[in-house]
CSV table of N, CA and C in Angstrom, one decimal:
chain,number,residue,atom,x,y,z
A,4,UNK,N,37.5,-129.4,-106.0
A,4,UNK,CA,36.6,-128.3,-106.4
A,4,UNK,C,35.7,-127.9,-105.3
A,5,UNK,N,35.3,-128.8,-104.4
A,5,UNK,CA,34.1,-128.8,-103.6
A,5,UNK,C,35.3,-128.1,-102.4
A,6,UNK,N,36.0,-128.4,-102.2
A,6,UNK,CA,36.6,-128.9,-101.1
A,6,UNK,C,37.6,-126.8,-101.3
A,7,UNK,N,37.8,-126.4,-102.7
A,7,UNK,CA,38.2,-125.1,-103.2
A,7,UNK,C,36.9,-123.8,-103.0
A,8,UNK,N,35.0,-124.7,-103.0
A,8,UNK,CA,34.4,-123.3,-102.6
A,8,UNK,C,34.8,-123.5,-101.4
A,9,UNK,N,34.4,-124.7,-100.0
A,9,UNK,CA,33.7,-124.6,-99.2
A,9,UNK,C,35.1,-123.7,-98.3
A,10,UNK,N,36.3,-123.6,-98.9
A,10,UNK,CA,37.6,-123.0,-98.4
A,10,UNK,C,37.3,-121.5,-98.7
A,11,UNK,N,37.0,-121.2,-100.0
A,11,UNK,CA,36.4,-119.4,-100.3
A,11,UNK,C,35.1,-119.2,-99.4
A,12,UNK,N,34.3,-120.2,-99.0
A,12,UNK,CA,32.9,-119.5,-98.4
A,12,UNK,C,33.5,-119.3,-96.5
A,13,UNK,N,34.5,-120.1,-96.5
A,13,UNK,CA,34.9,-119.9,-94.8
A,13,UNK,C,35.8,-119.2,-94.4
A,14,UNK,N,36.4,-118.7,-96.3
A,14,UNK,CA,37.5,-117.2,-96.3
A,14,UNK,C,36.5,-115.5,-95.9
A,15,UNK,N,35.3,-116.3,-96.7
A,15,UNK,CA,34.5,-115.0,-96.8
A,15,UNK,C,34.2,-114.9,-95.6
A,16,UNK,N,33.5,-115.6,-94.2
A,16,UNK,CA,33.3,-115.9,-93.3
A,16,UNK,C,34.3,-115.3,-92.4
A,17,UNK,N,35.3,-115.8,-92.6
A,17,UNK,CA,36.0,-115.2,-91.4
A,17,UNK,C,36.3,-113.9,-91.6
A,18,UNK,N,36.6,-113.5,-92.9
A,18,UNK,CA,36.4,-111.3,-92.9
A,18,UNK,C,35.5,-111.0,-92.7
A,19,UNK,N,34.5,-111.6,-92.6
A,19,UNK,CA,33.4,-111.0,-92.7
A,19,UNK,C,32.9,-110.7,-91.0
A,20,UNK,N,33.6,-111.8,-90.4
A,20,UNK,CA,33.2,-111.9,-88.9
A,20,UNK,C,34.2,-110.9,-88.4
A,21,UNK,N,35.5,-110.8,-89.0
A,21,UNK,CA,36.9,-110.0,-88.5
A,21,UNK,C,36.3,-108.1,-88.7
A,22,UNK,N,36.1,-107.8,-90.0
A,22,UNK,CA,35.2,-106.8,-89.7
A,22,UNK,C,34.1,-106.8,-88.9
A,23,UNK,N,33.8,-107.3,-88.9
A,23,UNK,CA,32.4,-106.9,-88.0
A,23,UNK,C,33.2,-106.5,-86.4
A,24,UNK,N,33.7,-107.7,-85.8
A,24,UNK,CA,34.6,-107.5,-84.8
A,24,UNK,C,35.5,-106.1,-84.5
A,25,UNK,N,36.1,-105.7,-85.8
A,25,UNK,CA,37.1,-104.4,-86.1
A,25,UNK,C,36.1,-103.4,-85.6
A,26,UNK,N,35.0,-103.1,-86.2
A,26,UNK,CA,34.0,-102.2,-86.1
A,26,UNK,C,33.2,-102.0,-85.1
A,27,UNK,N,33.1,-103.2,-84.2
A,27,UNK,CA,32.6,-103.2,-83.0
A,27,UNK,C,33.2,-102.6,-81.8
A,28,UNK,N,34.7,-103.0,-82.5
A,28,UNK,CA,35.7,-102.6,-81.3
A,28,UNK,C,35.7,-100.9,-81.3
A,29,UNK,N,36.2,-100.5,-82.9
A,29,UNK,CA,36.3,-98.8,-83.2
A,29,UNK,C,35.3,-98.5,-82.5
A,30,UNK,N,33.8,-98.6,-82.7
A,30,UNK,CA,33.0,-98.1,-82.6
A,30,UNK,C,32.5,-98.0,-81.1
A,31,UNK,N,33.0,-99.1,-79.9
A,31,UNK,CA,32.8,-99.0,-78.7
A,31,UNK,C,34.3,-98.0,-78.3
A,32,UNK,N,35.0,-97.5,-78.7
A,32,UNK,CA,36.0,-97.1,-78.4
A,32,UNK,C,35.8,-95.6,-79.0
A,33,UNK,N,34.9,-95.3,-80.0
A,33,UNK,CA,34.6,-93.6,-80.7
A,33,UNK,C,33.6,-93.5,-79.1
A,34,UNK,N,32.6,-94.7,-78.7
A,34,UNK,CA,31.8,-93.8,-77.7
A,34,UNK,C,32.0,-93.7,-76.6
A,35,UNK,N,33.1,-94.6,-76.2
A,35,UNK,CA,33.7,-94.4,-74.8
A,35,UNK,C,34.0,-93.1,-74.7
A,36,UNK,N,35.2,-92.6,-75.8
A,36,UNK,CA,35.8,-91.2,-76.1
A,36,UNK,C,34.9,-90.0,-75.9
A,37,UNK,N,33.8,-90.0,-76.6
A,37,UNK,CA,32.4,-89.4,-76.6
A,37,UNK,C,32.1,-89.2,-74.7
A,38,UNK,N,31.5,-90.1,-74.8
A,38,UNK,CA,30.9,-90.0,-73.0
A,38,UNK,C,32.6,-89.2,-72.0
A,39,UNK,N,33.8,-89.6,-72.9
A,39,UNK,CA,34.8,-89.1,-71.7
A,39,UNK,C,34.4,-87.6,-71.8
A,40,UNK,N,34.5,-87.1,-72.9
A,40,UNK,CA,34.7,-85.8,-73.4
A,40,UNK,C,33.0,-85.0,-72.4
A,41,UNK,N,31.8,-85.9,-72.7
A,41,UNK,CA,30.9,-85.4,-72.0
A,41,UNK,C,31.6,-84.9,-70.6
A,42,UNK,N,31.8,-86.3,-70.2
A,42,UNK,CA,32.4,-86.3,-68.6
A,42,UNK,C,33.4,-85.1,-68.2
């Protein structure tokens, strides 16, 4: 049982870090596009 959260709290954990990552990435890649378009 212990051993069943501490595997859900390290599932939540790693989506949680994998979005954040996803978003980081889109998001430096919407402003790159941005500054090209300036350029």
């Amino acid at each position: 049982m212990v051993f069943i959260k501490n595997n859900m709290i390290l599932c939540g954990l790693y989506r949680f870090m994998g979005a954040y990552a996803f978003y980081g990435l889109s998001y430096m890649l919407y402003n790159r596009r941005l500054f090209v378009k300036i350029d």
